Amino acid sequence: MLLELLEAGSPVQRMLYDIGSASNEAVANLIAVADRAGVPLEAVRTGVLDKVLDSTTPQGVVALVPRPEHDPAELATSSNGGAPLLIAAGVQDPGNVGALVRVAAAAGSPGMVCDRNSADPWGPKALRASTGWALRYPVAETDELLAELRRLHDAGVAIVAAAPGGPAPDEIDWSAPTALVMGSEGQGVDAALLAEFPDRVSIPMASGVESLNVASAAAVIAFEAARQARIA
């Protein structure tokens, strides 16, 4: 993940590495790349990173990288149609938030917005689940999701919620800039949000299957929108 960030030119403020891991070829290569990029490096004695990192098997290196800042309205209006801007509204599992970031990036969405009721997209588990894409792909946070959605709507962005009762993804025209709202794992999209923005999309499923994982559902919808853009 760090090597990809460095090669992409992402800002890395500082990097620490386990002195006992420096002989590992992958870690040595990472140190060399960081050094060429002018990243301040610091060796720490063996075992220090094991104590401060939350991963089960630390890989011997850690870096300090600033959180990126993006304006949700600019993300949505930068799209001319295709995969929608993804909105995480109360998605509480960090793994799901990270997976949503990967879905958005892979589908070609203009970005992703998380409300404060969602897991931190830059937290360790979410960042690992996104394989670092939350640091090199436009991800924004908002304290006031409804206000942000109103602002998007006023700017000409259609607001569509993934919720029961809507048409299938291939029955919707995704050619205009759109924000797709994905709700919490247990409750779905909040009723107050649906009351103000009633447009919905739902995925037809086989009998007996109630729902998909939130990231899987987002992928089905986002890639259908991207497919329409490709054949347009």
CSV table of C-alpha atoms in Angstrom, one decimal:
chain,number,residue,atom,x,y,z
A,1,MET,CA,0.0,0.0,0.0
A,2,LEU,CA,2.8,2.5,0.9
A,3,LEU,CA,4.8,1.6,-2.2
A,4,GLU,CA,1.7,2.4,-4.4
A,5,LEU,CA,1.2,5.7,-2.5
A,6,LEU,CA,4.8,6.7,-3.0
A,7,GLU,CA,4.7,5.8,-6.7
A,8,ALA,CA,1.5,7.7,-7.2
A,9,GLY,CA,3.1,10.8,-5.6
A,10,SER,CA,0.8,10.9,-2.6
A,11,PRO,CA,2.2,13.0,0.3
A,12,VAL,CA,4.0,10.9,2.9
A,13,GLN,CA,5.1,13.0,5.8
A,14,ARG,CA,7.3,10.4,7.7
A,15,MET,CA,8.1,6.7,7.6
A,16,LEU,CA,9.3,4.5,10.4
A,17,TYR,CA,10.6,1.0,9.8
A,18,ASP,CA,11.6,-1.9,12.0
A,19,ILE,CA,15.4,-2.2,11.9
A,20,GLY,CA,15.1,-5.9,11.9
A,21,SER,CA,12.9,-5.9,8.8
A,22,ALA,CA,15.3,-3.7,6.8
A,23,SER,CA,17.0,-6.8,5.3
A,24,ASN,CA,13.7,-7.9,3.9
A,25,GLU,CA,13.8,-7.2,0.1
A,26,ALA,CA,10.3,-5.7,-0.1
A,27,VAL,CA,11.0,-3.4,3.0
A,28,ALA,CA,14.4,-2.5,1.7
A,29,ASN,CA,12.9,-1.5,-1.7
A,30,LEU,CA,10.2,0.6,0.1
A,31,ILE,CA,12.9,2.4,2.1
A,32,ALA,CA,14.8,3.2,-1.0
A,33,VAL,CA,11.8,4.5,-2.8
A,34,ALA,CA,10.8,6.7,0.2
A,35,ASP,CA,14.4,8.0,0.5
A,36,ARG,CA,14.4,9.0,-3.2
A,37,ALA,CA,11.1,10.8,-2.7
A,38,GLY,CA,12.6,12.8,0.2
A,39,VAL,CA,10.4,11.2,2.9
A,40,PRO,CA,12.0,11.5,6.4
A,41,LEU,CA,13.0,8.0,7.6
A,42,GLU,CA,13.5,6.6,11.1
A,43,ALA,CA,14.6,3.2,12.1
A,44,VAL,CA,13.1,1.8,15.3
A,45,ARG,CA,14.2,-1.2,17.3
A,46,THR,CA,12.5,-4.6,16.7
A,47,GLY,CA,9.2,-5.0,18.5
A,48,VAL,CA,8.2,-1.3,18.7
A,49,LEU,CA,5.9,-1.4,15.7
A,50,ASP,CA,4.3,-4.6,17.0
A,51,LYS,CA,3.2,-2.8,20.1
A,52,VAL,CA,1.8,0.4,18.5
A,53,LEU,CA,0.1,-1.0,15.4
A,54,ASP,CA,-3.3,-2.8,15.6
A,55,SER,CA,-2.6,-5.3,12.8
A,56,THR,CA,-2.1,-8.9,13.7
A,57,THR,CA,1.1,-9.3,11.6
A,58,PRO,CA,2.8,-5.9,11.2
A,59,GLN,CA,4.9,-5.8,8.0
A,60,GLY,CA,7.8,-3.8,9.6
A,61,VAL,CA,6.9,-0.3,8.3
A,62,VAL,CA,4.5,2.5,9.1
A,63,ALA,CA,4.0,5.9,7.6
A,64,LEU,CA,2.3,9.2,8.5
A,65,VAL,CA,0.0,10.4,5.7
A,66,PRO,CA,-2.3,13.4,5.9
A,67,ARG,CA,-6.0,13.0,5.4
A,68,PRO,CA,-7.1,14.4,2.1
A,69,GLU,CA,-9.8,17.0,1.9
A,70,HIS,CA,-12.5,17.2,-0.8
A,71,ASP,CA,-15.7,19.1,-1.4
A,72,PRO,CA,-18.6,16.7,-2.0
A,73,ALA,CA,-20.4,19.2,-4.3
A,74,GLU,CA,-17.3,19.5,-6.5
A,75,LEU,CA,-17.0,15.7,-6.7
A,76,ALA,CA,-20.6,15.2,-7.8
A,77,THR,CA,-20.7,17.9,-10.4
A,78,SER,CA,-17.4,16.9,-11.9
A,79,SER,CA,-19.2,13.9,-13.4
A,80,ASN,CA,-21.1,14.0,-16.7
A,81,GLY,CA,-22.9,10.8,-15.9
A,82,GLY,CA,-21.9,7.2,-15.5
A,83,ALA,CA,-21.1,5.7,-12.2
A,84,PRO,CA,-22.7,7.8,-9.4
A,85,LEU,CA,-21.1,9.6,-6.5
A,86,LEU,CA,-21.4,7.1,-3.6
A,87,ILE,CA,-22.8,8.2,-0.3
A,88,ALA,CA,-22.2,6.2,2.8
A,89,ALA,CA,-25.0,7.1,5.2
A,90,GLY,CA,-24.5,5.3,8.5
A,91,VAL,CA,-22.4,2.4,7.1
A,92,GLN,CA,-20.8,1.4,10.4
A,93,ASP,CA,-18.5,-1.5,9.6
A,94,PRO,CA,-15.0,-0.3,8.6
A,95,GLY,CA,-14.5,-3.2,6.2
A,96,ASN,CA,-17.7,-2.2,4.4
A,97,VAL,CA,-16.7,1.4,4.2
A,98,GLY,CA,-13.3,0.4,2.8
A,99,ALA,CA,-14.9,-1.9,0.3
A,100,LEU,CA,-17.3,0.9,-0.8
A,101,VAL,CA,-14.2,3.1,-1.5
A,102,ARG,CA,-12.8,0.3,-3.8
A,103,VAL,CA,-16.1,-0.1,-5.5
A,104,ALA,CA,-16.4,3.6,-6.2
A,105,ALA,CA,-12.8,3.8,-7.5
A,106,ALA,CA,-13.2,0.6,-9.7
A,107,ALA,CA,-16.5,1.7,-11.2
A,108,GLY,CA,-15.2,5.1,-12.1
A,109,SER,CA,-17.4,7.1,-9.7
A,110,PRO,CA,-16.3,10.7,-9.2
A,111,GLY,CA,-15.8,10.1,-5.5
A,112,MET,CA,-17.4,9.0,-2.3
A,113,VAL,CA,-18.9,10.9,0.7
A,114,CYS,CA,-19.2,9.5,4.2
A,115,ASP,CA,-21.4,10.9,6.9
A,116,ARG,CA,-20.1,11.0,10.5
A,117,ASN,CA,-22.3,8.1,11.4
A,118,SER,CA,-20.3,5.9,9.1
A,119,ALA,CA,-17.0,4.3,10.0
A,120,ASP,CA,-13.9,6.4,9.5
A,121,PRO,CA,-12.7,5.7,5.9
A,122,TRP,CA,-9.1,6.5,7.0
A,123,GLY,CA,-9.2,4.3,10.1
A,124,PRO,CA,-6.8,1.3,10.0
A,125,LYS,CA,-9.4,-1.4,9.1
A,126,ALA,CA,-11.2,0.6,6.5
A,127,LEU,CA,-7.9,1.8,5.0
A,128,ARG,CA,-6.7,-1.8,4.6
A,129,ALA,CA,-10.1,-2.8,3.2
A,130,SER,CA,-9.8,-0.1,0.6
A,131,THR,CA,-6.2,-1.1,-0.1
A,132,GLY,CA,-5.2,2.5,0.4
A,133,TRP,CA,-7.6,3.9,-2.1
A,134,ALA,CA,-9.1,6.3,0.5
A,135,LEU,CA,-5.8,8.2,0.4
A,136,ARG,CA,-5.5,8.5,-3.4
A,137,TYR,CA,-9.1,8.6,-4.5
A,138,PRO,CA,-11.5,11.4,-3.7
A,139,VAL,CA,-13.2,10.6,-0.4
A,140,ALA,CA,-15.0,13.3,1.6
A,141,GLU,CA,-16.7,13.5,5.0
A,142,THR,CA,-19.7,15.5,6.1
A,143,ASP,CA,-21.2,16.4,9.4
A,144,GLU,CA,-24.6,17.3,7.9
A,145,LEU,CA,-25.6,14.8,5.3
A,146,LEU,CA,-29.1,16.1,4.6
A,147,ALA,CA,-27.8,19.6,4.1
A,148,GLU,CA,-25.1,18.3,1.8
A,149,LEU,CA,-27.6,16.3,-0.2
A,150,ARG,CA,-29.8,19.4,-0.5
A,151,ARG,CA,-26.8,21.3,-1.8
A,152,LEU,CA,-26.1,18.6,-4.4
A,153,HIS,CA,-29.7,18.5,-5.4
A,154,ASP,CA,-29.7,22.3,-5.9
A,155,ALA,CA,-26.6,21.9,-8.1
A,156,GLY,CA,-28.5,19.6,-10.4
A,157,VAL,CA,-27.4,16.2,-9.0
A,158,ALA,CA,-30.1,13.5,-8.8
A,159,ILE,CA,-30.3,11.8,-5.3
A,160,VAL,CA,-31.1,8.1,-5.5
A,161,ALA,CA,-31.3,5.9,-2.5
A,162,ALA,CA,-30.7,2.1,-2.5
A,163,ALA,CA,-34.0,1.0,-0.8
A,164,PRO,CA,-36.8,-1.4,-1.4
A,165,GLY,CA,-39.6,-0.3,-3.8
A,166,GLY,CA,-37.5,1.2,-6.5
A,167,PRO,CA,-36.8,0.1,-10.1
A,168,ALA,CA,-33.9,-2.1,-11.0
A,169,PRO,CA,-30.6,-0.5,-11.8
A,170,ASP,CA,-30.9,-1.2,-15.5
A,171,GLU,CA,-34.3,0.5,-15.5
A,172,ILE,CA,-32.8,3.8,-14.5
A,173,ASP,CA,-31.1,6.4,-16.7
A,174,TRP,CA,-27.8,7.2,-15.1
A,175,SER,CA,-26.7,9.7,-17.8
A,176,ALA,CA,-27.1,12.7,-15.5
A,177,PRO,CA,-24.9,13.4,-12.5
A,178,THR,CA,-26.2,11.3,-9.6
A,179,ALA,CA,-25.5,10.6,-6.0
A,180,LEU,CA,-26.3,7.0,-4.8
A,181,VAL,CA,-27.1,6.8,-1.1
A,182,MET,CA,-26.2,3.5,0.6
A,183,GLY,CA,-27.6,3.1,4.1
A,184,SER,CA,-26.6,1.3,7.3
A,185,GLU,CA,-26.1,-2.5,7.3
A,186,GLY,CA,-29.0,-3.1,9.7
A,187,GLN,CA,-31.5,-0.3,9.0
A,188,GLY,CA,-30.8,0.8,5.5
A,189,VAL,CA,-31.4,4.4,4.4
A,190,ASP,CA,-32.9,6.6,7.1
A,191,ALA,CA,-36.6,7.3,6.8
A,192,ALA,CA,-36.1,11.1,7.1
A,193,LEU,CA,-33.7,11.0,4.1
A,194,LEU,CA,-36.1,8.9,2.0
A,195,ALA,CA,-39.0,11.3,2.9
A,196,GLU,CA,-37.0,14.2,1.4
A,197,PHE,CA,-35.4,12.3,-1.5
A,198,PRO,CA,-37.9,9.6,-2.5
A,199,ASP,CA,-36.1,8.3,-5.7
A,200,ARG,CA,-35.0,4.8,-5.1
A,201,VAL,CA,-33.2,1.9,-6.8
A,202,SER,CA,-33.5,-1.8,-5.7
A,203,ILE,CA,-31.8,-5.0,-6.9
A,204,PRO,CA,-34.1,-7.9,-8.0
A,205,MET,CA,-33.0,-11.0,-6.1
A,206,ALA,CA,-34.0,-14.7,-6.1
A,207,SER,CA,-36.8,-15.8,-3.8
A,208,GLY,CA,-35.7,-16.2,-0.2
A,209,VAL,CA,-32.7,-13.9,-0.4
A,210,GLU,CA,-33.4,-10.7,1.6
A,211,SER,CA,-30.4,-8.5,0.8
A,212,LEU,CA,-26.8,-8.1,-0.3
A,213,ASN,CA,-23.9,-6.8,1.6
A,214,VAL,CA,-23.8,-3.0,1.2
A,215,ALA,CA,-20.6,-3.0,-0.8
A,216,SER,CA,-21.9,-5.8,-3.1
A,217,ALA,CA,-25.1,-3.9,-3.7
A,218,ALA,CA,-23.3,-0.7,-4.4
A,219,ALA,CA,-21.1,-2.6,-7.0
A,220,VAL,CA,-24.1,-4.0,-8.8
A,221,ILE,CA,-25.7,-0.5,-9.1
A,222,ALA,CA,-22.5,1.5,-9.8
A,223,PHE,CA,-21.3,-0.9,-12.5
A,224,GLU,CA,-24.7,-0.9,-14.2
A,225,ALA,CA,-24.4,2.9,-14.4
A,226,ALA,CA,-20.9,2.6,-15.7
A,227,ARG,CA,-22.0,0.1,-18.3
A,228,GLN,CA,-24.7,2.5,-19.6
A,229,ALA,CA,-22.0,5.2,-19.9
A,230,ARG,CA,-19.8,2.9,-22.0
A,231,ILE,CA,-22.4,2.0,-24.5
A,232,ALA,CA,-23.9,5.5,-24.8
